[in-house]
Every structure is written in C-alpha cells, then in structure tokens.
Amino acid sequence: MKTQINAQINAKNAELFTIGELAKSASVNVETIRFYQRRGLLAEPERAVGKIRRYGEADAARLKFIKSAQILGFSLDEVMTLLTLEDGTQCDEASKIAQQKLAEVRSKLAGLRRMEKALSKLVAECEKGRGQVCCPLISSLQAS
C-alpha cells in the first residue's frame, strides 16, 4: 500500500514544474510567464505552505497554446479571447477571429509585395545608373 501511495505521489510530482522548468519546457523566459500571469493569460498557482509554486501539464499546454498563437500573429488580447473559447464549443467564434487574422496577414502580404516591387525597381535603376553623380535610389527617396 505504501509503495502504491509513493508511486502516485511520484507520478503527480513528475507532472509538476517549477517556474524555471515551465519556462524552459516552453522555451520562454521566467519573466514571460510572470508577464502572462499579470495579463491574466496564465494562472499563478498557490504556494504550498513553505514551498515554491508548482505548475502542471495544463499550465505547460496553455503556455504552448499562447506561444503558438503568437507565432501565427495573434496579439495577446486576441490570445486572451481565444483562450475564453478553448472549450471547443464556440468554433464559429474562433473561426471568425482566425478569418480576421488571415485577412490582416493577406493585407500585409499585399503591402510587402508592393514594397518588394518598388525596391526591386529601384535596385535595378541603381545598377543601370552606376557611375552617375546622382544615385537613383537616393533621388527617388528624396522625392517622396
């Protein structure tokens, strides 16, 4: 019986992380976790009497969710909204948020393509105009 209880305790502790271990598991800084806690994105666990706070697998999963959403371009406010929908029953609302983000990304891509085209043209003009006193790139930027 005692061996079984010890095994349960060890299994439970194996799922618990210190804040440093949690940060390392998600490749973030400890201060990032504290910042997320202040923003309400991640709960701050209670401190056991005389002990340090321990984080579980659910905290690690939530932290990974936050980081994954950020990689996709979601702001922390948008992440907060997505976290309120995490029970999976509000897929339509989550889809609307993702559609808005996709529209923003496509708009940014269109802007980047315009910038690329303009810079490409200026670089080509610079290469044609070598040896001239006036650089076409600098002249173009000064005229803007």
CSV table of C-alpha atoms in Angstrom, one decimal:
chain,number,residue,atom,x,y,z
A,1,MET,CA,0.0,0.0,0.0
A,2,LYS,CA,2.8,2.4,1.0
A,3,THR,CA,4.6,1.7,-2.3
A,4,GLN,CA,1.4,2.4,-4.3
A,5,ILE,CA,1.0,5.8,-2.5
A,6,ASN,CA,4.6,6.7,-3.1
A,7,ALA,CA,4.2,5.8,-6.8
A,8,GLN,CA,1.1,8.1,-7.0
A,9,ILE,CA,3.0,10.9,-5.3
A,10,ASN,CA,6.0,10.5,-7.6
A,11,ALA,CA,3.7,10.4,-10.7
A,12,LYS,CA,1.9,13.5,-9.6
A,13,ASN,CA,5.2,15.3,-8.9
A,14,ALA,CA,6.6,14.2,-12.3
A,15,GLU,CA,3.9,16.4,-13.8
A,16,LEU,CA,4.8,19.4,-11.7
A,17,PHE,CA,7.2,22.1,-12.8
A,18,THR,CA,8.9,25.0,-11.0
A,19,ILE,CA,8.5,28.3,-12.9
A,20,GLY,CA,12.0,27.8,-14.3
A,21,GLU,CA,11.3,24.3,-15.5
A,22,LEU,CA,8.0,25.5,-17.1
A,23,ALA,CA,9.8,28.4,-18.8
A,24,LYS,CA,12.5,26.0,-20.1
A,25,SER,CA,9.9,23.5,-21.4
A,26,ALA,CA,8.2,26.2,-23.5
A,27,SER,CA,11.5,28.0,-24.5
A,28,VAL,CA,10.5,31.2,-22.8
A,29,ASN,CA,11.9,33.4,-20.1
A,30,VAL,CA,10.6,33.2,-16.5
A,31,GLU,CA,9.7,36.9,-16.8
A,32,THR,CA,7.5,36.0,-19.8
A,33,ILE,CA,5.5,33.6,-17.6
A,34,ARG,CA,5.1,36.3,-14.9
A,35,PHE,CA,4.0,38.8,-17.5
A,36,TYR,CA,1.4,36.4,-18.8
A,37,GLN,CA,0.2,35.9,-15.2
A,38,ARG,CA,-0.1,39.7,-14.7
A,39,ARG,CA,-2.1,39.8,-18.0
A,40,GLY,CA,-4.4,37.0,-16.9
A,41,LEU,CA,-3.3,34.6,-19.6
A,42,LEU,CA,-1.8,32.1,-17.2
A,43,ALA,CA,-2.9,31.4,-13.6
A,44,GLU,CA,-0.5,31.7,-10.8
A,45,PRO,CA,-0.7,28.6,-8.7
A,46,GLU,CA,-1.0,28.7,-4.9
A,47,ARG,CA,2.2,28.3,-3.0
A,48,ALA,CA,2.1,25.2,-0.8
A,49,VAL,CA,3.0,26.1,2.8
A,50,GLY,CA,6.7,26.9,2.9
A,51,LYS,CA,7.1,25.6,-0.7
A,52,ILE,CA,7.5,27.0,-4.1
A,53,ARG,CA,4.7,27.3,-6.7
A,54,ARG,CA,4.3,24.3,-8.9
A,55,TYR,CA,2.9,24.2,-12.4
A,56,GLY,CA,1.2,21.3,-14.0
A,57,GLU,CA,0.8,19.9,-17.5
A,58,ALA,CA,-2.3,22.0,-18.1
A,59,ASP,CA,-0.1,25.1,-17.4
A,60,ALA,CA,2.5,23.9,-19.9
A,61,ALA,CA,-0.1,23.2,-22.5
A,62,ARG,CA,-1.7,26.7,-22.0
A,63,LEU,CA,1.8,28.3,-22.3
A,64,LYS,CA,2.4,26.4,-25.5
A,65,PHE,CA,-1.0,27.5,-26.8
A,66,ILE,CA,-0.2,31.1,-26.1
A,67,LYS,CA,3.2,30.9,-27.9
A,68,SER,CA,1.7,29.0,-30.9
A,69,ALA,CA,-1.0,31.7,-31.3
A,70,GLN,CA,1.6,34.4,-31.1
A,71,ILE,CA,3.7,32.7,-33.8
A,72,LEU,CA,0.5,32.9,-36.0
A,73,GLY,CA,0.4,36.6,-35.4
A,74,PHE,CA,-2.3,36.8,-32.7
A,75,SER,CA,-1.8,39.7,-30.2
A,76,LEU,CA,-2.1,38.9,-26.5
A,77,ASP,CA,-5.6,40.4,-26.4
A,78,GLU,CA,-6.6,38.1,-29.3
A,79,VAL,CA,-5.0,35.2,-27.5
A,80,MET,CA,-7.0,36.0,-24.4
A,81,THR,CA,-10.2,35.9,-26.4
A,82,LEU,CA,-9.2,32.6,-28.0
A,83,LEU,CA,-8.5,31.2,-24.5
A,84,THR,CA,-12.0,32.0,-23.5
A,85,LEU,CA,-13.2,29.8,-26.4
A,86,GLU,CA,-10.9,26.9,-25.6
A,87,ASP,CA,-13.7,24.6,-24.5
A,88,GLY,CA,-14.2,23.9,-28.2
A,89,THR,CA,-17.9,24.6,-28.2
A,90,GLN,CA,-17.6,28.0,-29.8
A,91,CYS,CA,-15.8,27.0,-33.0
A,92,ASP,CA,-17.7,29.6,-35.1
A,93,GLU,CA,-16.4,32.5,-33.0
A,94,ALA,CA,-12.8,31.1,-33.1
A,95,SER,CA,-13.2,30.7,-36.9
A,96,LYS,CA,-14.3,34.4,-37.2
A,97,ILE,CA,-11.2,35.5,-35.2
A,98,ALA,CA,-9.0,33.4,-37.4
A,99,GLN,CA,-10.6,34.7,-40.6
A,100,GLN,CA,-10.0,38.3,-39.4
A,101,LYS,CA,-6.3,37.4,-38.7
A,102,LEU,CA,-6.0,35.8,-42.1
A,103,ALA,CA,-7.4,38.9,-43.8
A,104,GLU,CA,-4.8,41.0,-41.9
A,105,VAL,CA,-2.0,38.7,-42.9
A,106,ARG,CA,-3.1,38.8,-46.6
A,107,SER,CA,-3.3,42.6,-46.5
A,108,LYS,CA,0.2,42.8,-45.0
A,109,LEU,CA,1.5,40.4,-47.7
A,110,ALA,CA,0.0,42.6,-50.4
A,111,GLY,CA,1.8,45.6,-48.9
A,112,LEU,CA,5.0,43.7,-48.7
A,113,ARG,CA,4.7,42.7,-52.4
A,114,ARG,CA,4.2,46.3,-53.3
A,115,MET,CA,7.3,47.2,-51.3
A,116,GLU,CA,9.3,44.4,-52.9
A,117,LYS,CA,8.3,45.6,-56.4
A,118,ALA,CA,9.2,49.2,-55.7
A,119,LEU,CA,12.5,48.2,-54.1
A,120,SER,CA,13.3,45.8,-57.0
A,121,LYS,CA,12.7,48.6,-59.5
A,122,LEU,CA,14.9,51.0,-57.5
A,123,VAL,CA,17.7,48.4,-57.2
A,124,ALA,CA,17.6,47.8,-60.9
A,125,GLU,CA,17.8,51.5,-61.6
A,126,CYS,CA,20.8,51.8,-59.3
A,127,GLU,CA,22.6,49.1,-61.2
A,128,LYS,CA,21.9,50.9,-64.5
A,129,GLY,CA,23.0,54.2,-63.1
A,130,ARG,CA,26.4,53.2,-61.7
A,131,GLY,CA,29.0,55.9,-62.2
A,132,GLN,CA,26.4,58.7,-62.2
A,133,VAL,CA,26.8,61.5,-59.8
A,134,CYS,CA,23.2,61.1,-58.5
A,135,CYS,CA,22.1,57.8,-57.2
A,136,PRO,CA,18.6,56.9,-58.5
A,137,LEU,CA,17.6,55.2,-55.2
A,138,ILE,CA,18.6,58.3,-53.1
A,139,SER,CA,16.9,60.6,-55.6
A,140,SER,CA,13.7,58.6,-55.5
A,141,LEU,CA,13.6,58.6,-51.7
A,142,GLN,CA,14.3,62.3,-51.5
A,143,ALA,CA,11.4,63.0,-53.9
A,144,SER,CA,9.0,61.0,-51.9
